C-alpha cells in the first residue's frame, strides 16, 4: 500500500536524524543492493540477527525490473514482519526525472548520478541536475547524495587488476568536494578515495588520510561506494573518521551466483529453484551482509 506524504516525511525525518547519529556515534549504514526478494530477505534477516539499521537500494536496472512501488511495498511489508530498521536508497539515479520518481515513491535516500549515464557530463551539468533534485527532495525531506564526477567500475567480477595510478586521477579533492557540496546543498557526499565498484583480483586500497581531509573540509555526511572486496579494517577506520554510509553489491552477487551454481549442480532432481534459493542461497548472502554490518560497527544500533 502506498505511503501517505505524511508517512514519507516522518520516515525521511527519522532517516536524517539517524544519519547524524551514525556520524556522531561512529557507525555506518550498510547500503545493500537488492536484486530480488531473496536478496532483500537476506539483508533484512541479517539486520534482524545483528539488530542493525540498514539501507536497501536499487539502481535503475532493478527499478526497471521490479518497479519503485513494488520495492517500497516489499520493503515495508518485510520491515513490519521482521521488526527491523530499514530505509530505501535510489542508487545511481541517472536523471532528474528518475530521481523525482524515487522521491515520489517515498524513498528516503536519493543518489543522483548523471555522470553514470553520461561519463562526459560537465561540472555545470552535474551541479545543475543535482540542485534540481535537492530542491525537489524538499517535498518529502529525502536525503540527496551525489558526487562531482564519474565514479569508476561496475558491480561485477573484474579480471583486470586495479591500476592505482589511473584510479588516483579520479580521487575526490577536499577543495572540490567543498565547492560541490556548497554549490548543490547535498546531504551526502560520495567520496572517491580508492573505492571502486566491483570485485577485482586484488583487494582495494583506501586513502584514509585523504578521507580525513575531506571529513575536515565538508560538513555533510560522507558515503563510500564500491564497498565489495575491501579489507574490513578500512571500514572500521572509515567509520571512526566519519563515514556514515557504505554501499555493498558485488560481494553479495558473487555469493549468490557461485552458491546457486553449486546448489543446482548438487540438486539436479529439484525443480523448485525458489526452494533451493531459500534453503541454500539466502543464508550465504545473509552471512556476507552480517560480516559487513560487523565491519561498519552498526551491530545493536537499530531503532525500529
Ligand atoms: Zn555506487
PDB file of C-alpha atoms and ligand atoms in Angstrom:
ATOM      1  CA  UNK A   1       0.000   0.000   0.000  1.00  0.00           C
ATOM      2  CA  UNK A   2       1.385   3.394  -0.963  1.00  0.00           C
ATOM      3  CA  UNK A   3       2.666   5.622   1.823  1.00  0.00           C
ATOM      4  CA  UNK A   4       0.956   8.941   2.509  1.00  0.00           C
ATOM      5  CA  UNK A   5       3.027  12.118   2.150  1.00  0.00           C
ATOM      6  CA  UNK A   6       2.933  12.463   5.920  1.00  0.00           C
ATOM      7  CA  UNK A   7       4.343   8.967   6.411  1.00  0.00           C
ATOM      8  CA  UNK A   8       7.069   9.660   3.843  1.00  0.00           C
ATOM      9  CA  UNK A   9       8.078  12.855   5.670  1.00  0.00           C
ATOM     10  CA  UNK A  10       8.205  11.052   9.022  1.00  0.00           C
ATOM     11  CA  UNK A  11      10.402   8.322   7.535  1.00  0.00           C
ATOM     12  CA  UNK A  12      12.722  10.884   5.934  1.00  0.00           C
ATOM     13  CA  UNK A  13      12.969  12.928   9.147  1.00  0.00           C
ATOM     14  CA  UNK A  14      13.962   9.831  11.047  1.00  0.00           C
ATOM     15  CA  UNK A  15      16.453   8.785   8.368  1.00  0.00           C
ATOM     16  CA  UNK A  16      18.077  12.230   8.529  1.00  0.00           C
ATOM     17  CA  UNK A  17      18.304  12.110  12.311  1.00  0.00           C
ATOM     18  CA  UNK A  18      19.768   8.599  12.175  1.00  0.00           C
ATOM     19  CA  UNK A  19      22.450   9.623   9.667  1.00  0.00           C
ATOM     20  CA  UNK A  20      23.528  12.331  12.123  1.00  0.00           C
ATOM     21  CA  UNK A  21      23.613   9.810  14.950  1.00  0.00           C
ATOM     22  CA  UNK A  22      25.650   7.390  12.823  1.00  0.00           C
ATOM     23  CA  UNK A  23      28.301  10.057  12.318  1.00  0.00           C
ATOM     24  CA  UNK A  24      28.353  11.095  15.992  1.00  0.00           C
ATOM     25  CA  UNK A  25      28.419   7.515  17.255  1.00  0.00           C
ATOM     26  CA  UNK A  26      30.932   6.226  14.675  1.00  0.00           C
ATOM     27  CA  UNK A  27      28.956   3.618  12.845  1.00  0.00           C
ATOM     28  CA  UNK A  28      27.708   3.494   9.264  1.00  0.00           C
ATOM     29  CA  UNK A  29      24.646   2.281   7.421  1.00  0.00           C
ATOM     30  CA  UNK A  30      25.427  -0.610   5.114  1.00  0.00           C
ATOM     31  CA  UNK A  31      23.572   0.143   1.881  1.00  0.00           C
ATOM     32  CA  UNK A  32      22.899  -3.224   0.316  1.00  0.00           C
ATOM     33  CA  UNK A  33      21.687  -3.600  -3.262  1.00  0.00           C
ATOM     34  CA  UNK A  34      18.736  -5.848  -3.776  1.00  0.00           C
ATOM     35  CA  UNK A  35      18.333  -7.803  -6.984  1.00  0.00           C
ATOM     36  CA  UNK A  36      15.182  -9.673  -5.979  1.00  0.00           C
ATOM     37  CA  UNK A  37      13.084 -10.738  -3.000  1.00  0.00           C
ATOM     38  CA  UNK A  38      15.723 -13.286  -1.953  1.00  0.00           C
ATOM     39  CA  UNK A  39      18.461 -10.664  -1.543  1.00  0.00           C
ATOM     40  CA  UNK A  40      16.034  -8.396   0.291  1.00  0.00           C
ATOM     41  CA  UNK A  41      15.265 -11.232   2.733  1.00  0.00           C
ATOM     42  CA  UNK A  42      18.977 -11.920   3.164  1.00  0.00           C
ATOM     43  CA  UNK A  43      19.611  -8.262   4.062  1.00  0.00           C
ATOM     44  CA  UNK A  44      16.671  -7.939   6.433  1.00  0.00           C
ATOM     45  CA  UNK A  45      17.378 -11.248   8.172  1.00  0.00           C
ATOM     46  CA  UNK A  46      20.945 -10.067   8.728  1.00  0.00           C
ATOM     47  CA  UNK A  47      19.593  -6.752  10.063  1.00  0.00           C
ATOM     48  CA  UNK A  48      17.338  -8.667  12.463  1.00  0.00           C
ATOM     49  CA  UNK A  49      20.066 -11.004  13.701  1.00  0.00           C
ATOM     50  CA  UNK A  50      22.517  -8.125  14.188  1.00  0.00           C
ATOM     51  CA  UNK A  51      19.901  -5.603  15.402  1.00  0.00           C
ATOM     52  CA  UNK A  52      21.454  -3.252  12.871  1.00  0.00           C
ATOM     53  CA  UNK A  53      19.892  -0.375  10.932  1.00  0.00           C
ATOM     54  CA  UNK A  54      20.323  -0.885   7.174  1.00  0.00           C
ATOM     55  CA  UNK A  55      19.585   0.662   3.819  1.00  0.00           C
ATOM     56  CA  UNK A  56      18.459  -1.395   0.876  1.00  0.00           C
ATOM     57  CA  UNK A  57      18.988   0.110  -2.516  1.00  0.00           C
ATOM     58  CA  UNK A  58      18.048  -0.339  -6.134  1.00  0.00           C
ATOM     59  CA  UNK A  59      19.709   1.073  -9.231  1.00  0.00           C
ATOM     60  CA  UNK A  60      17.883   1.896 -12.440  1.00  0.00           C
ATOM     61  CA  UNK A  61      18.177  -1.706 -13.731  1.00  0.00           C
ATOM     62  CA  UNK A  62      16.281  -3.060 -10.734  1.00  0.00           C
ATOM     63  CA  UNK A  63      13.839  -0.146 -10.852  1.00  0.00           C
ATOM     64  CA  UNK A  64      13.026  -1.122 -14.449  1.00  0.00           C
ATOM     65  CA  UNK A  65      12.752  -4.812 -13.498  1.00  0.00           C
ATOM     66  CA  UNK A  66      10.820  -4.583 -10.241  1.00  0.00           C
ATOM     67  CA  UNK A  67       9.254  -1.098 -10.114  1.00  0.00           C
ATOM     68  CA  UNK A  68       9.624   1.619  -7.463  1.00  0.00           C
ATOM     69  CA  UNK A  69       6.264   0.968  -5.807  1.00  0.00           C
ATOM     70  CA  UNK A  70       6.795  -2.790  -5.634  1.00  0.00           C
ATOM     71  CA  UNK A  71      10.193  -2.226  -3.985  1.00  0.00           C
ATOM     72  CA  UNK A  72       8.599   0.205  -1.489  1.00  0.00           C
ATOM     73  CA  UNK A  73       5.816  -2.277  -0.691  1.00  0.00           C
ATOM     74  CA  UNK A  74       8.095  -5.309  -0.383  1.00  0.00           C
ATOM     75  CA  UNK A  75      10.411  -3.432   1.965  1.00  0.00           C
ATOM     76  CA  UNK A  76       7.538  -2.070   4.070  1.00  0.00           C
ATOM     77  CA  UNK A  77       5.899  -5.489   4.366  1.00  0.00           C
ATOM     78  CA  UNK A  78       9.082  -7.228   5.471  1.00  0.00           C
ATOM     79  CA  UNK A  79      10.084  -4.298   7.688  1.00  0.00           C
ATOM     80  CA  UNK A  80       6.879  -4.835   9.665  1.00  0.00           C
ATOM     81  CA  UNK A  81       7.214  -8.609   9.617  1.00  0.00           C
ATOM     82  CA  UNK A  82      10.846  -8.625  10.813  1.00  0.00           C
ATOM     83  CA  UNK A  83      10.654  -5.556  13.062  1.00  0.00           C
ATOM     84  CA  UNK A  84      13.834  -4.081  11.566  1.00  0.00           C
ATOM     85  CA  UNK A  85      15.002  -0.514  10.898  1.00  0.00           C
ATOM     86  CA  UNK A  86      15.382  -0.114   7.151  1.00  0.00           C
ATOM     87  CA  UNK A  87      15.281   2.733   4.632  1.00  0.00           C
ATOM     88  CA  UNK A  88      15.404   2.704   0.842  1.00  0.00           C
ATOM     89  CA  UNK A  89      18.030   4.352  -1.324  1.00  0.00           C
ATOM     90  CA  UNK A  90      17.663   5.034  -5.041  1.00  0.00           C
ATOM     91  CA  UNK A  91      21.200   4.220  -6.138  1.00  0.00           C
ATOM     92  CA  UNK A  92      22.875   5.943  -9.133  1.00  0.00           C
ATOM     93  CA  UNK A  93      19.703   7.506 -10.437  1.00  0.00           C
ATOM     94  CA  UNK A  94      20.628   8.536 -13.998  1.00  0.00           C
ATOM     95  CA  UNK A  95      18.399  11.608 -14.432  1.00  0.00           C
ATOM     96  CA  UNK A  96      16.496  14.301 -12.585  1.00  0.00           C
ATOM     97  CA  UNK A  97      13.219  12.770 -13.778  1.00  0.00           C
ATOM     98  CA  UNK A  98      14.142   9.289 -12.472  1.00  0.00           C
ATOM     99  CA  UNK A  99      15.213  10.795  -9.136  1.00  0.00           C
ATOM    100  CA  UNK A 100      11.912  12.664  -8.822  1.00  0.00           C
ATOM    101  CA  UNK A 101      10.015   9.385  -9.231  1.00  0.00           C
ATOM    102  CA  UNK A 102      12.057   7.884  -6.401  1.00  0.00           C
ATOM    103  CA  UNK A 103      11.201  10.855  -4.171  1.00  0.00           C
ATOM    104  CA  UNK A 104       7.518  10.490  -5.037  1.00  0.00           C
ATOM    105  CA  UNK A 105       7.671   6.767  -4.206  1.00  0.00           C
ATOM    106  CA  UNK A 106       8.833   7.701  -0.700  1.00  0.00           C
ATOM    107  CA  UNK A 107      12.462   6.574  -0.937  1.00  0.00           C
ATOM    108  CA  UNK A 108      14.289   8.192   1.980  1.00  0.00           C
ATOM    109  CA  UNK A 109      17.632   8.403   0.173  1.00  0.00           C
ATOM    110  CA  UNK A 110      18.183   9.572  -3.396  1.00  0.00           C
ATOM    111  CA  UNK A 111      21.538   9.311  -5.120  1.00  0.00           C
ATOM    112  CA  UNK A 112      21.607  11.436  -8.266  1.00  0.00           C
ATOM    113  CA  UNK A 113      24.388  10.463 -10.651  1.00  0.00           C
ATOM    114  CA  UNK A 114      24.006  11.965 -14.102  1.00  0.00           C
ATOM    115  CA  UNK A 115      27.664  11.203 -14.869  1.00  0.00           C
ATOM    116  CA  UNK A 116      26.907   7.462 -14.744  1.00  0.00           C
ATOM    117  CA  UNK A 117      24.592   7.867 -17.735  1.00  0.00           C
ATOM    118  CA  UNK A 118      26.937  10.350 -19.429  1.00  0.00           C
ATOM    119  CA  UNK A 119      30.589   9.999 -18.372  1.00  0.00           C
ATOM    120  CA  UNK A 120      31.381  13.303 -20.092  1.00  0.00           C
ATOM    121  CA  UNK A 121      28.766  15.363 -18.260  1.00  0.00           C
ATOM    122  CA  UNK A 122      30.251  18.773 -17.454  1.00  0.00           C
ATOM    123  CA  UNK A 123      30.630  20.141 -13.920  1.00  0.00           C
ATOM    124  CA  UNK A 124      27.827  22.577 -14.647  1.00  0.00           C
ATOM    125  CA  UNK A 125      25.504  19.803 -15.906  1.00  0.00           C
ATOM    126  CA  UNK A 126      26.151  17.741 -12.779  1.00  0.00           C
ATOM    127  CA  UNK A 127      25.721  20.658 -10.385  1.00  0.00           C
ATOM    128  CA  UNK A 128      22.578  21.874 -12.107  1.00  0.00           C
ATOM    129  CA  UNK A 129      20.921  18.411 -12.127  1.00  0.00           C
ATOM    130  CA  UNK A 130      21.914  17.807  -8.502  1.00  0.00           C
ATOM    131  CA  UNK A 131      20.456  21.156  -7.399  1.00  0.00           C
ATOM    132  CA  UNK A 132      17.159  20.327  -9.089  1.00  0.00           C
ATOM    133  CA  UNK A 133      16.951  17.049  -7.177  1.00  0.00           C
ATOM    134  CA  UNK A 134      17.924  18.713  -3.864  1.00  0.00           C
ATOM    135  CA  UNK A 135      15.135  21.210  -4.434  1.00  0.00           C
ATOM    136  CA  UNK A 136      12.521  18.592  -5.357  1.00  0.00           C
ATOM    137  CA  UNK A 137      13.505  16.423  -2.374  1.00  0.00           C
ATOM    138  CA  UNK A 138      12.067  19.113  -0.089  1.00  0.00           C
ATOM    139  CA  UNK A 139       8.693  17.545  -0.936  1.00  0.00           C
ATOM    140  CA  UNK A 140       9.383  14.629   1.414  1.00  0.00           C
ATOM    141  CA  UNK A 141      12.660  15.575   3.105  1.00  0.00           C
ATOM    142  CA  UNK A 142      14.566  12.786   1.338  1.00  0.00           C
ATOM    143  CA  UNK A 143      18.363  12.945   1.704  1.00  0.00           C
ATOM    144  CA  UNK A 144      20.215  13.607  -1.534  1.00  0.00           C
ATOM    145  CA  UNK A 145      23.615  12.135  -2.333  1.00  0.00           C
ATOM    146  CA  UNK A 146      25.907  12.964  -5.234  1.00  0.00           C
ATOM    147  CA  UNK A 147      29.499  13.334  -6.390  1.00  0.00           C
ATOM    148  CA  UNK A 148      31.180  15.771  -8.757  1.00  0.00           C
ATOM    149  CA  UNK A 149      32.331  13.322 -11.418  1.00  0.00           C
ATOM    150  CA  UNK A 150      32.018   9.815 -12.809  1.00  0.00           C
ATOM    151  CA  UNK A 151      32.811   7.077 -10.307  1.00  0.00           C
ATOM    152  CA  UNK A 152      34.553   4.049 -11.817  1.00  0.00           C
ATOM    153  CA  UNK A 153      33.985   0.322 -12.099  1.00  0.00           C
ATOM    154  CA  UNK A 154      30.805  -1.748 -12.269  1.00  0.00           C
ATOM    155  CA  UNK A 155      29.165  -4.103  -9.774  1.00  0.00           C
ATOM    156  CA  UNK A 156      30.529  -7.273 -11.274  1.00  0.00           C
ATOM    157  CA  UNK A 157      33.522  -9.620 -11.198  1.00  0.00           C
ATOM    158  CA  UNK A 158      36.522  -7.990 -12.908  1.00  0.00           C
ATOM    159  CA  UNK A 159      39.534  -9.928 -14.146  1.00  0.00           C
ATOM    160  CA  UNK A 160      41.705  -6.887 -14.712  1.00  0.00           C
ATOM    161  CA  UNK A 161      43.910  -5.723 -11.865  1.00  0.00           C
ATOM    162  CA  UNK A 162      43.447  -2.237 -10.476  1.00  0.00           C
ATOM    163  CA  UNK A 163      45.654   0.470 -11.990  1.00  0.00           C
ATOM    164  CA  UNK A 164      46.046   2.681  -8.940  1.00  0.00           C
ATOM    165  CA  UNK A 165      47.712   5.475 -10.907  1.00  0.00           C
ATOM    166  CA  UNK A 166      44.641   5.697 -13.139  1.00  0.00           C
ATOM    167  CA  UNK A 167      42.259   5.440 -10.172  1.00  0.00           C
ATOM    168  CA  UNK A 168      44.093   8.225  -8.334  1.00  0.00           C
ATOM    169  CA  UNK A 169      43.164  10.633 -11.105  1.00  0.00           C
ATOM    170  CA  UNK A 170      39.519  10.194 -10.084  1.00  0.00           C
ATOM    171  CA  UNK A 171      40.071  10.722  -6.329  1.00  0.00           C
ATOM    172  CA  UNK A 172      37.999  13.422  -4.625  1.00  0.00           C
ATOM    173  CA  UNK A 173      39.859  16.572  -3.696  1.00  0.00           C
ATOM    174  CA  UNK A 174      38.834  18.241  -0.422  1.00  0.00           C
ATOM    175  CA  UNK A 175      38.565  21.690  -2.033  1.00  0.00           C
ATOM    176  CA  UNK A 176      36.486  20.490  -4.946  1.00  0.00           C
ATOM    177  CA  UNK A 177      34.321  18.468  -2.574  1.00  0.00           C
ATOM    178  CA  UNK A 178      33.679  21.633  -0.566  1.00  0.00           C
ATOM    179  CA  UNK A 179      32.840  23.602  -3.707  1.00  0.00           C
ATOM    180  CA  UNK A 180      30.481  20.833  -4.891  1.00  0.00           C
ATOM    181  CA  UNK A 181      28.701  20.466  -1.547  1.00  0.00           C
ATOM    182  CA  UNK A 182      28.235  24.228  -1.217  1.00  0.00           C
ATOM    183  CA  UNK A 183      27.075  24.619  -4.825  1.00  0.00           C
ATOM    184  CA  UNK A 184      24.476  21.860  -4.616  1.00  0.00           C
ATOM    185  CA  UNK A 185      23.279  21.661  -0.995  1.00  0.00           C
ATOM    186  CA  UNK A 186      23.524  17.850  -0.950  1.00  0.00           C
ATOM    187  CA  UNK A 187      23.135  15.863   2.269  1.00  0.00           C
ATOM    188  CA  UNK A 188      25.698  13.163   1.472  1.00  0.00           C
ATOM    189  CA  UNK A 189      28.942  13.390  -0.478  1.00  0.00           C
ATOM    190  CA  UNK A 190      30.041  10.190  -2.246  1.00  0.00           C
ATOM    191  CA  UNK A 191      33.812  10.217  -1.765  1.00  0.00           C
ATOM    192  CA  UNK A 192      36.298   8.580  -4.121  1.00  0.00           C
ATOM    193  CA  UNK A 193      39.395   7.552  -2.144  1.00  0.00           C
ATOM    194  CA  UNK A 194      40.324   4.246  -3.818  1.00  0.00           C
ATOM    195  CA  UNK A 195      36.891   2.644  -3.505  1.00  0.00           C
ATOM    196  CA  UNK A 196      35.700   1.241  -6.817  1.00  0.00           C
ATOM    197  CA  UNK A 197      32.581  -0.630  -7.983  1.00  0.00           C
ATOM    198  CA  UNK A 198      33.062  -4.370  -8.364  1.00  0.00           C
ATOM    199  CA  UNK A 199      35.310  -7.225  -7.282  1.00  0.00           C
ATOM    200  CA  UNK A 200      38.906  -7.375  -8.512  1.00  0.00           C
ATOM    201  CA  UNK A 201      41.756  -9.906  -8.330  1.00  0.00           C
ATOM    202  CA  UNK A 202      43.498  -7.686  -5.764  1.00  0.00           C
ATOM    203  CA  UNK A 203      41.995  -6.083  -2.661  1.00  0.00           C
ATOM    204  CA  UNK A 204      41.216  -2.388  -2.716  1.00  0.00           C
ATOM    205  CA  UNK A 205      43.390   0.227  -1.001  1.00  0.00           C
ATOM    206  CA  UNK A 206      41.634   3.216   0.543  1.00  0.00           C
ATOM    207  CA  UNK A 207      43.413   6.524   1.152  1.00  0.00           C
ATOM    208  CA  UNK A 208      42.282   7.223   4.713  1.00  0.00           C
ATOM    209  CA  UNK A 209      44.429  10.365   5.042  1.00  0.00           C
ATOM    210  CA  UNK A 210      42.540  11.841   2.100  1.00  0.00           C
ATOM    211  CA  UNK A 211      39.275  10.774   3.731  1.00  0.00           C
ATOM    212  CA  UNK A 212      40.309  12.633   6.907  1.00  0.00           C
ATOM    213  CA  UNK A 213      41.000  15.841   4.975  1.00  0.00           C
ATOM    214  CA  UNK A 214      37.656  15.572   3.153  1.00  0.00           C
ATOM    215  CA  UNK A 215      35.934  14.999   6.513  1.00  0.00           C
ATOM    216  CA  UNK A 216      37.597  18.142   7.906  1.00  0.00           C
ATOM    217  CA  UNK A 217      36.706  20.227   4.850  1.00  0.00           C
ATOM    218  CA  UNK A 218      32.991  19.475   4.349  1.00  0.00           C
ATOM    219  CA  UNK A 219      30.177  19.291   6.843  1.00  0.00           C
ATOM    220  CA  UNK A 220      27.636  16.948   5.203  1.00  0.00           C
ATOM    221  CA  UNK A 221      27.568  13.152   5.509  1.00  0.00           C
ATOM    222  CA  UNK A 222      30.095  11.075   3.568  1.00  0.00           C
ATOM    223  CA  UNK A 223      29.401   7.805   1.758  1.00  0.00           C
ATOM    224  CA  UNK A 224      31.681   5.236   0.151  1.00  0.00           C
ATOM    225  CA  UNK A 225      30.536   3.331  -2.932  1.00  0.00           C
ATOM    226  CA  UNK A 226      32.166   0.164  -4.186  1.00  0.00           C
ATOM    227  CA  UNK A 227      32.495  -1.449  -0.772  1.00  0.00           C
ATOM    228  CA  UNK A 228      32.951  -5.019  -2.015  1.00  0.00           C
ATOM    229  CA  UNK A 229      36.311  -6.788  -1.666  1.00  0.00           C
ATOM    230  CA  UNK A 230      37.564  -4.107   0.696  1.00  0.00           C
ATOM    231  CA  UNK A 231      39.527  -5.357   3.712  1.00  0.00           C
ATOM    232  CA  UNK A 232      37.341  -4.833   6.794  1.00  0.00           C
ATOM    233  CA  UNK A 233      39.928  -2.745   8.659  1.00  0.00           C
ATOM    234  CA  UNK A 234      39.363   0.076   6.153  1.00  0.00           C
ATOM    235  CA  UNK A 235      35.672   0.227   7.080  1.00  0.00           C
ATOM    236  CA  UNK A 236      36.415   0.154  10.785  1.00  0.00           C
ATOM    237  CA  UNK A 237      38.750   3.140  10.319  1.00  0.00           C
ATOM    238  CA  UNK A 238      36.396   4.906   7.887  1.00  0.00           C
ATOM    239  CA  UNK A 239      33.516   4.932  10.403  1.00  0.00           C
ATOM    240  CA  UNK A 240      35.861   6.331  13.057  1.00  0.00           C
ATOM    241  CA  UNK A 241      36.814   9.111  10.633  1.00  0.00           C
ATOM    242  CA  UNK A 242      33.136   9.815   9.964  1.00  0.00           C
ATOM    243  CA  UNK A 243      31.749   7.840   7.005  1.00  0.00           C
ATOM    244  CA  UNK A 244      28.026   7.190   7.507  1.00  0.00           C
ATOM    245  CA  UNK A 245      27.030   5.018   4.526  1.00  0.00           C
ATOM    246  CA  UNK A 246      28.854   2.266   2.640  1.00  0.00           C
ATOM    247  CA  UNK A 247      27.426   0.626  -0.486  1.00  0.00           C
ATOM    248  CA  UNK A 248      27.790  -3.122  -0.964  1.00  0.00           C
ATOM    249  CA  UNK A 249      26.692  -5.044  -4.022  1.00  0.00           C
ATOM    250  CA  UNK A 250      29.240  -7.265  -5.799  1.00  0.00           C
ATOM    251  CA  UNK A 251      30.193  -9.396  -2.771  1.00  0.00           C
ATOM    252  CA  UNK A 252      26.505 -10.324  -2.402  1.00  0.00           C
ATOM    253  CA  UNK A 253      26.075 -11.000  -6.115  1.00  0.00           C
ATOM    254  CA  UNK A 254      29.202 -13.157  -6.145  1.00  0.00           C
ATOM    255  CA  UNK A 255      27.982 -15.200  -3.165  1.00  0.00           C
ATOM    256  CA  UNK A 256      24.519 -15.551  -4.742  1.00  0.00           C
ATOM    257  CA  UNK A 257      25.726 -16.745  -8.113  1.00  0.00           C
ATOM    258  CA  UNK A 258      28.513 -19.085  -7.023  1.00  0.00           C
ATOM    259  CA  UNK A 259      26.312 -20.709  -4.358  1.00  0.00           C
ATOM    260  CA  UNK A 260      23.421 -21.039  -6.812  1.00  0.00           C
ATOM    261  CA  UNK A 261      25.645 -22.718  -9.418  1.00  0.00           C
ATOM    262  CA  UNK A 262      26.953 -25.184  -6.836  1.00  0.00           C
ATOM    263  CA  UNK A 263      23.469 -25.834  -5.408  1.00  0.00           C
ATOM    264  CA  UNK A 264      21.953 -26.519  -8.826  1.00  0.00           C
ATOM    265  CA  UNK A 265      24.746 -28.973  -9.625  1.00  0.00           C
ATOM    266  CA  UNK A 266      24.199 -30.774  -6.318  1.00  0.00           C
ATOM    267  CA  UNK A 267      20.385 -30.872  -6.537  1.00  0.00           C
ATOM    268  CA  UNK A 268      19.656 -31.959 -10.080  1.00  0.00           C
ATOM    269  CA  UNK A 269      16.289 -33.503  -9.162  1.00  0.00           C
ATOM    270  CA  UNK A 270      14.826 -30.395  -7.534  1.00  0.00           C
ATOM    271  CA  UNK A 271      12.868 -28.210  -9.965  1.00  0.00           C
ATOM    272  CA  UNK A 272      11.681 -25.656  -7.421  1.00  0.00           C
ATOM    273  CA  UNK A 273      14.644 -23.332  -7.715  1.00  0.00           C
ATOM    274  CA  UNK A 274      12.910 -20.948  -5.309  1.00  0.00           C
ATOM    275  CA  UNK A 275      13.068 -23.637  -2.582  1.00  0.00           C
ATOM    276  CA  UNK A 276      16.788 -24.088  -3.178  1.00  0.00           C
ATOM    277  CA  UNK A 277      17.293 -20.330  -3.037  1.00  0.00           C
ATOM    278  CA  UNK A 278      15.500 -20.090   0.301  1.00  0.00           C
ATOM    279  CA  UNK A 279      17.363 -23.023   1.786  1.00  0.00           C
ATOM    280  CA  UNK A 280      20.885 -22.540   0.424  1.00  0.00           C
ATOM    281  CA  UNK A 281      21.395 -19.111  -1.138  1.00  0.00           C
ATOM    282  CA  UNK A 282      19.724 -16.697   1.285  1.00  0.00           C
ATOM    283  CA  UNK A 283      21.794 -17.880   4.291  1.00  0.00           C
ATOM    284  CA  UNK A 284      25.056 -17.393   2.374  1.00  0.00           C
ATOM    285  CA  UNK A 285      24.139 -13.887   1.150  1.00  0.00           C
ATOM    286  CA  UNK A 286      22.912 -13.110   4.670  1.00  0.00           C
ATOM    287  CA  UNK A 287      26.292 -14.041   6.124  1.00  0.00           C
ATOM    288  CA  UNK A 288      28.016 -11.649   3.678  1.00  0.00           C
ATOM    289  CA  UNK A 289      25.699  -8.865   4.878  1.00  0.00           C
ATOM    290  CA  UNK A 290      26.293  -9.769   8.540  1.00  0.00           C
ATOM    291  CA  UNK A 291      30.059  -9.534   8.141  1.00  0.00           C
ATOM    292  CA  UNK A 292      29.737  -6.058   6.559  1.00  0.00           C
ATOM    293  CA  UNK A 293      27.475  -4.974   9.423  1.00  0.00           C
ATOM    294  CA  UNK A 294      30.205  -6.098  11.841  1.00  0.00           C
ATOM    295  CA  UNK A 295      32.833  -4.040   9.989  1.00  0.00           C
ATOM    296  CA  UNK A 296      30.580  -0.960   9.898  1.00  0.00           C
ATOM    297  CA  UNK A 297      30.056  -1.071  13.674  1.00  0.00           C
ATOM    298  CA  UNK A 298      26.270  -0.944  13.263  1.00  0.00           C
ATOM    299  CA  UNK A 299      25.580  -4.074  15.356  1.00  0.00           C
ATOM    300  CA  UNK A 300      22.957  -3.351  18.035  1.00  0.00           C
ATOM    301  CA  UNK A 301      22.325   0.200  16.756  1.00  0.00           C
ATOM    302  CA  UNK A 302      18.809  -0.385  15.335  1.00  0.00           C
ATOM    303  CA  UNK A 303      15.903   1.775  16.494  1.00  0.00           C
ATOM    304  CA  UNK A 304      12.986   0.185  14.618  1.00  0.00           C
TER     305      UNK A 304
HETATM  306 ZN1  LIG B   1      27.755   3.027  -6.440  1.00  0.00          ZN
END
